[in-house]
XYZ file of C-alpha atoms in Angstrom:
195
model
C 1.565 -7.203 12.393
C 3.611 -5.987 9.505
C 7.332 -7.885 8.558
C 9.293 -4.823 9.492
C 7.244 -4.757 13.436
C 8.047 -8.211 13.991
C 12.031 -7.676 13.278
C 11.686 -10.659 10.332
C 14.023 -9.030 7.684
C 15.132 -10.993 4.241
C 16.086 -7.847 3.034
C 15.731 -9.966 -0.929
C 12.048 -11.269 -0.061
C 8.990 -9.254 -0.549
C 6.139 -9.889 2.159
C 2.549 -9.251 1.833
C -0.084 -9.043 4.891
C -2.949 -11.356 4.628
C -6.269 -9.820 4.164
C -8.475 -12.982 3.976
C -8.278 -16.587 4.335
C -10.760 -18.818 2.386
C -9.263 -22.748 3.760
C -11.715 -24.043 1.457
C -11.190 -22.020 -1.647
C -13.461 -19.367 -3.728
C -17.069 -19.200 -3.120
C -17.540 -19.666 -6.379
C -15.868 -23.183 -6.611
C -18.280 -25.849 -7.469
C -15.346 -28.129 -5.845
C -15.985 -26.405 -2.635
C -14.775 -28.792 0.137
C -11.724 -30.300 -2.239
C -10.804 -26.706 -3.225
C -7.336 -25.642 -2.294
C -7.057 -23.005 0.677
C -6.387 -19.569 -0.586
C -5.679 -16.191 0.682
C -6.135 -12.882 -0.754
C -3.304 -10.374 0.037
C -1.647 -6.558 0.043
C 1.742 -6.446 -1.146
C 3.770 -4.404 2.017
C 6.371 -2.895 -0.514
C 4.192 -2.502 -3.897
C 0.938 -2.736 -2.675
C -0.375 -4.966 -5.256
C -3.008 -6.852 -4.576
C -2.599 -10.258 -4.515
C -4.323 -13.873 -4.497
C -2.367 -16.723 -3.093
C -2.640 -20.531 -3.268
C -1.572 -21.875 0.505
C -0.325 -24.915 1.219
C -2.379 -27.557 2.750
C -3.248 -26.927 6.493
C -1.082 -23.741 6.207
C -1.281 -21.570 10.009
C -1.986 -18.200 8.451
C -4.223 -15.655 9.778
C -5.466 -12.475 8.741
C -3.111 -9.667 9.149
C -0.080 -12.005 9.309
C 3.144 -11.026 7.179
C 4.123 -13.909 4.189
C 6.731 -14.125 1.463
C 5.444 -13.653 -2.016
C 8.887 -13.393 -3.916
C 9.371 -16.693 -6.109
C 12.970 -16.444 -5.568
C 12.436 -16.929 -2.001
C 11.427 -19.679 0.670
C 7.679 -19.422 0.584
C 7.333 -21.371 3.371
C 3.157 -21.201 3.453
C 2.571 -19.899 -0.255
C 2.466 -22.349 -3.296
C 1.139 -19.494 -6.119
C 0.618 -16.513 -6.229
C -1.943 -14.427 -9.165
C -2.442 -10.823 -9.296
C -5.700 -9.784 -9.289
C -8.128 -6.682 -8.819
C -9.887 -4.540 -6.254
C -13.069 -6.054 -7.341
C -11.728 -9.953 -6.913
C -11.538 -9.597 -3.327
C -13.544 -10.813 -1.167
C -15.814 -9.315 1.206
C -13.629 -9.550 4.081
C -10.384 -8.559 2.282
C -12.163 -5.534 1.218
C -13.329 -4.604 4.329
C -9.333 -5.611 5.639
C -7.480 -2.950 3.160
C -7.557 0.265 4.337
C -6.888 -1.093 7.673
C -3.915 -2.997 6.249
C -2.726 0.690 4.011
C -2.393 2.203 7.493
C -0.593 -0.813 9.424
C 1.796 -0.446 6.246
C 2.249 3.512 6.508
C 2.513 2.958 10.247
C 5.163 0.577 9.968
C 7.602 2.305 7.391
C 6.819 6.175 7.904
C 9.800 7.843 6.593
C 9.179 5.734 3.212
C 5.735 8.044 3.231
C 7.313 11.184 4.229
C 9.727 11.064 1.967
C 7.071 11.291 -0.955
C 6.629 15.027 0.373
C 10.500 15.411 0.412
C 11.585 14.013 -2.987
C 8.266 14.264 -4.978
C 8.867 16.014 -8.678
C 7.078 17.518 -11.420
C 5.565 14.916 -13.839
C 4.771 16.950 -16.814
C 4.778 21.102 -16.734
C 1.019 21.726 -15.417
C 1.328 18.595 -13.060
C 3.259 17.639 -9.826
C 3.463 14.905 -7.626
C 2.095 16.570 -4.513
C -0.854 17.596 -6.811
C -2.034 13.701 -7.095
C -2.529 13.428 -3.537
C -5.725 14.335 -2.961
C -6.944 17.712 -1.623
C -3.398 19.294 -2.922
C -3.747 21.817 -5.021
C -1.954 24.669 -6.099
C -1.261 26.659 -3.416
C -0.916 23.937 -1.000
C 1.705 22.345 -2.689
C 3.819 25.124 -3.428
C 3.390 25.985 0.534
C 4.957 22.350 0.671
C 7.948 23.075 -1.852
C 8.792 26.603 -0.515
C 8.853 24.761 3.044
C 11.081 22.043 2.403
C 13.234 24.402 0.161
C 13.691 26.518 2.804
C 13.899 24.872 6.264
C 15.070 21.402 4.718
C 13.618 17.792 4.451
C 10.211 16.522 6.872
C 11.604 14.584 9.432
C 7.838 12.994 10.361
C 3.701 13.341 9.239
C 4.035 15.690 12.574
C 6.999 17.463 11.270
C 4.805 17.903 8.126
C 2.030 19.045 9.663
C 3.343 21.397 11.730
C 5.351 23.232 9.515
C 2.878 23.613 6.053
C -0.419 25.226 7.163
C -3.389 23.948 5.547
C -1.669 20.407 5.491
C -4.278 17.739 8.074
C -2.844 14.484 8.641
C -0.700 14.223 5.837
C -0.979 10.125 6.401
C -4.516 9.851 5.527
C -3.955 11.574 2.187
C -1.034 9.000 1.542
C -3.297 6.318 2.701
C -6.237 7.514 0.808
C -4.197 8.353 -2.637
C -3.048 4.570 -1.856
C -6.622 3.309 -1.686
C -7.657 5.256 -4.521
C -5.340 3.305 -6.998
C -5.995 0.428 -5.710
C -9.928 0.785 -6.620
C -9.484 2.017 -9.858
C -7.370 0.638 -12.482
C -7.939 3.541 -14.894
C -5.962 6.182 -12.125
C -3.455 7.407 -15.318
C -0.256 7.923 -12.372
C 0.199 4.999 -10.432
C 2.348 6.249 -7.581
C 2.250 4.197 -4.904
C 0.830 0.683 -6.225
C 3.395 -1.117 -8.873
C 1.610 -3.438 -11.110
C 3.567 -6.167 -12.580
C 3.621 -7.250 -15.960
């Protein structure tokens, strides 16, 4: 359950969803049983992907909406480290595109709006041409219709009014998934890296 589904709103805090719990640390950590708990983490308004060091005996779960934001009351959080696709673990890999969706789900006119407000990046390349399976002709079938009949109120509204556009969600969710994978992706339009 998302921040924004359960009505919890510090409008100043940014929240991640929990993708795995490890109580006794990384795998990896020769201090195995003394290790302290960690969690690895999506970011619900940057999508960064994040590890966090939890508090002893901390109740989080999988799927379960924390504060990241330093300036905030992390209540269940002690650190947190960005790290990479390929630091997760097994289980938070397996958690993500799951977690992408929930996030969509949750804030849909954020998502639709990307249709409605997206711009030309250089002269040869648009916005609507990094999602994927957008080309040309689709996404000028995309400007002419929001030109003419006005904003997309919904991913229905979307679909229903540019032909050739199917579930206009999944290609958010799947241009989300593809940044997330690869660090090399030159636009990052969706995930916001820090630093």
């Amino acid at each position: 359950m998302t921040r924004s589904e359960s009505g919890d709103a510090d409008a100043t805090a940014e929240y991640a969803i929990v993708l795995d719990v490890l109580r006794h640390g990384r795998q990896g950590d020769n201090r195995r049983f003394d290790a302290e708990p960690i969690a690895y983490a999506l970011g619900e308004s940057n999508f960064r992907l994040l590890e966090l060091t939890l508090v002893e005996d901390a109740d989080v779960s999988i799927g379960d909406s924390v504060v990241v934001s330093p300036t905030a009351d992390r209540n269940v959080v002690e650190s947190v480290v960005e790290v990479s696709y390929g630091d997760l673990s097994n289980t938070a890999t397996a958690e993500v595109e799951y977690v992408v969706s929930d996030i969509i789900d949750a804030d849909e006119q954020r998502f639709v709006d990307f249709y409605n407000d997206a711009q030309p990046i250089t002269l040869r390349l648009h916005q609507l041409n990094l999602l994927p399976g957008i080309g040309k002709k689709l996404r000028d079938k995309i400007l002419e219709e929001r030109k003419r009949r006005g904003p997309f109120e919904s991913f229905e509204d979307l679909e229903e009014r540019v032909s050739g556009l199917h579930h206009p969600k999944d290609v958010i969710a799947e241009r989300i998934m593809d940044e997330l994978q690869d660090n090399d992706v030159k636009y990052k339009t969706f995930v916001r890296i820090d630093g």
